[in-house]
Amino acid sequence: MKRTSLLAAAGAVSLAVAGLGPALADDISIGVIANLTGQDVNTSVQMARGVELAADEINAAGGIDGNMIRLIVEDSEYKAQEALTAATKLYQVDKVPAVIMFGGSSLMIPVGELAKQDGKVLINTSSSSAKLGDYPGTLFSILPLDDIVGKELGKYVAGKGVKTVATVVPNNTFGTGVADAAGAAFEEAGGKVVKSVAYTEGQPDYRADVQSVVAAAPEAIISAGYGDDSRTIFKNARELGLDVPWYTAYPSIFTVENEEWMNGKLSGVDNGGYGNDAGKAVLAAYKAKWPDEDEPLAHIYYGYDAMMVLAEAMKKAGVEPAEIAKALPTVVADYTGATGAIVWDDRGQRIDPPLDIIEYKDGKFETVGTIE
């Protein structure tokens, strides 16, 4: 586990906010776990930037009862053991009451186990396995879970008139959760899943997986994925002539390999709601702080809302983890943030989220509709 500043990792977070300077007696330390090295670094840095923007805003307004938020950032390297090491340090050495975390469900679930064991709070900004609901009172999700997004994805594909699909997803709880929910909704609408592929992440080539999809001759692909793996799979698909539409969960976290080939061919269901006043304010703050950076990804908004609802709970109930956990559902009920209104079930898992339809056109992702 590498303890690092986001500044060093990707130019992301200032030294003061990242907690690299000396702590003051009245600081309130909050943990942040993000994969700053390893897989999918960009989206993780964006989440951490969102947390920082919220901490900036809270501190500028006087902090929490006059106490400043101090972020302690740890690098999970996108490895479960490193995430556990980071969480152990934050909860047991730094004594933080809560951690805001970016990472896949294979990282989030073991950290959730540790948080439950230690009686601490974990706020999820990126994982979406339905199994995250097994930690009520400990693990709270700003992101909706796969069963919600996957179901809407399956319905969306069926609404396109597609009759047969193959599912192509990473072999992890995120990927298989999306495939199961989307496939079930698609078949319930009258379609048929003719091939299911769950690939091993981190491979240099996926030609064998893609070739098996070519042989099944689906009309379209239902997919989930991210980063370098998605780029490699798209490259293999292009080379093997798999010239069909790709319908995906969270298309904005995919990496396109060939802009011209993928133009108009990639779309899907993504988290939305960022066009409200709070989302616009976060976007403006982001551009002011990082004027030379590209447009922010969705995760900046989820990081922002995570820090904001945590701060509201601490303002209401103090900094003891058990009291924070009790207060979080009550403050969320009155909160509309950068990702819209947050509605939780009795497990602290998000339901009825704003969802957007995203398409890849002319080299960029565009929001073309909203699912009410």
XYZ file of N, CA and C in Angstrom, residues 6-8 10-15 17-18 45-56 71 281-297 300-301 304:
132
model
N -2.407 13.028 -3.976
C -2.971 13.057 -5.305
C -2.197 14.014 -6.188
N -1.574 15.005 -5.564
C -0.744 15.929 -6.330
C 0.360 15.164 -7.045
N 1.002 14.250 -6.317
C 2.072 13.468 -6.921
C 1.522 12.470 -7.915
N -1.422 12.550 -9.729
C -2.023 13.037 -10.960
C -2.325 14.521 -10.941
N -1.631 15.255 -10.117
C -1.867 16.687 -10.059
C -3.223 17.041 -9.506
N -3.748 16.218 -8.582
C -5.157 16.333 -8.274
C -5.484 17.125 -7.019
N -4.790 16.935 -5.932
C -5.251 17.494 -4.668
C -4.148 18.300 -4.004
N -4.509 19.412 -3.466
C -3.514 20.264 -2.830
C -2.987 19.617 -1.566
N -1.791 20.023 -1.161
C -1.159 19.420 0.009
C -1.979 19.657 1.270
N -5.239 20.199 1.755
C -6.479 19.435 1.836
C -6.187 17.950 1.909
N -5.167 17.498 1.219
C -4.848 16.072 1.245
C -4.303 15.626 2.584
N -9.010 9.388 -9.629
C -8.536 10.746 -9.336
C -9.690 11.738 -9.412
N -10.585 11.549 -10.367
C -11.735 12.437 -10.477
C -12.606 12.373 -9.224
N -12.822 11.169 -8.705
C -13.588 11.041 -7.465
C -12.918 11.821 -6.345
N -11.598 11.640 -6.206
C -10.873 12.318 -5.140
C -10.919 13.837 -5.307
N -10.909 14.300 -6.544
C -11.046 15.733 -6.779
C -12.406 16.231 -6.303
N -13.430 15.419 -6.523
C -14.752 15.804 -6.033
C -14.788 15.912 -4.524
N -14.148 14.960 -3.837
C -14.055 15.031 -2.377
C -13.331 16.306 -1.966
N -12.252 16.621 -2.663
C -11.491 17.821 -2.324
C -12.313 19.086 -2.519
N -13.065 19.163 -3.630
C -13.875 20.355 -3.863
C -14.887 20.552 -2.737
N -15.493 19.455 -2.282
C -16.446 19.552 -1.188
C -15.746 19.978 0.102
N -14.569 19.395 0.378
C -13.824 19.781 1.581
C -13.430 21.253 1.531
N -13.010 21.722 0.355
C -12.706 23.153 0.188
C -13.910 24.005 0.572
N -8.197 15.723 4.861
C -8.280 14.458 4.139
C -6.959 13.709 4.241
N -22.488 23.993 -10.244
C -21.555 24.675 -9.341
C -20.278 23.854 -9.168
N -20.420 22.527 -9.083
C -19.240 21.667 -8.976
C -18.404 21.762 -10.246
N -19.063 21.753 -11.384
C -18.349 21.874 -12.652
C -17.581 23.192 -12.724
N -18.201 24.277 -12.306
C -17.534 25.578 -12.324
C -16.333 25.597 -11.372
N -16.487 24.996 -10.185
C -15.377 24.950 -9.229
C -14.232 24.102 -9.765
N -14.586 23.007 -10.418
C -13.569 22.141 -11.016
C -12.770 22.899 -12.073
N -13.469 23.595 -12.954
C -12.790 24.313 -14.028
C -11.941 25.459 -13.488
N -12.380 26.049 -12.388
C -11.590 27.123 -11.792
C -10.317 26.584 -11.148
N -10.394 25.412 -10.560
C -9.249 24.858 -9.844
C -8.283 24.138 -10.781
N -8.831 23.488 -11.815
C -8.002 22.747 -12.760
C -8.343 23.199 -14.183
N -8.018 24.442 -14.530
C -8.463 25.000 -15.819
C -7.882 24.305 -17.035
N -6.779 23.613 -16.866
C -6.135 22.975 -18.014
C -6.542 21.510 -18.181
N -7.404 21.014 -17.318
C -7.818 19.619 -17.382
C -9.018 19.452 -18.309
N -9.245 18.193 -18.731
C -10.411 17.875 -19.541
C -11.688 18.007 -18.713
N -12.833 17.874 -19.386
C -14.108 17.882 -18.683
C -14.111 16.790 -17.616
N -14.718 17.048 -16.456
C -14.714 16.042 -15.396
C -15.581 14.842 -15.757
N -15.208 13.702 -15.224
C -16.007 12.501 -15.355
C -17.077 12.482 -14.266
N -16.475 12.698 -10.238
C -16.196 13.898 -9.449
C -17.439 14.311 -8.666
N -18.615 14.124 -9.263
C -19.860 14.493 -8.609
C -20.193 13.546 -7.457
N -17.932 14.416 -4.551
C -18.431 15.644 -3.933
C -19.611 15.357 -3.014
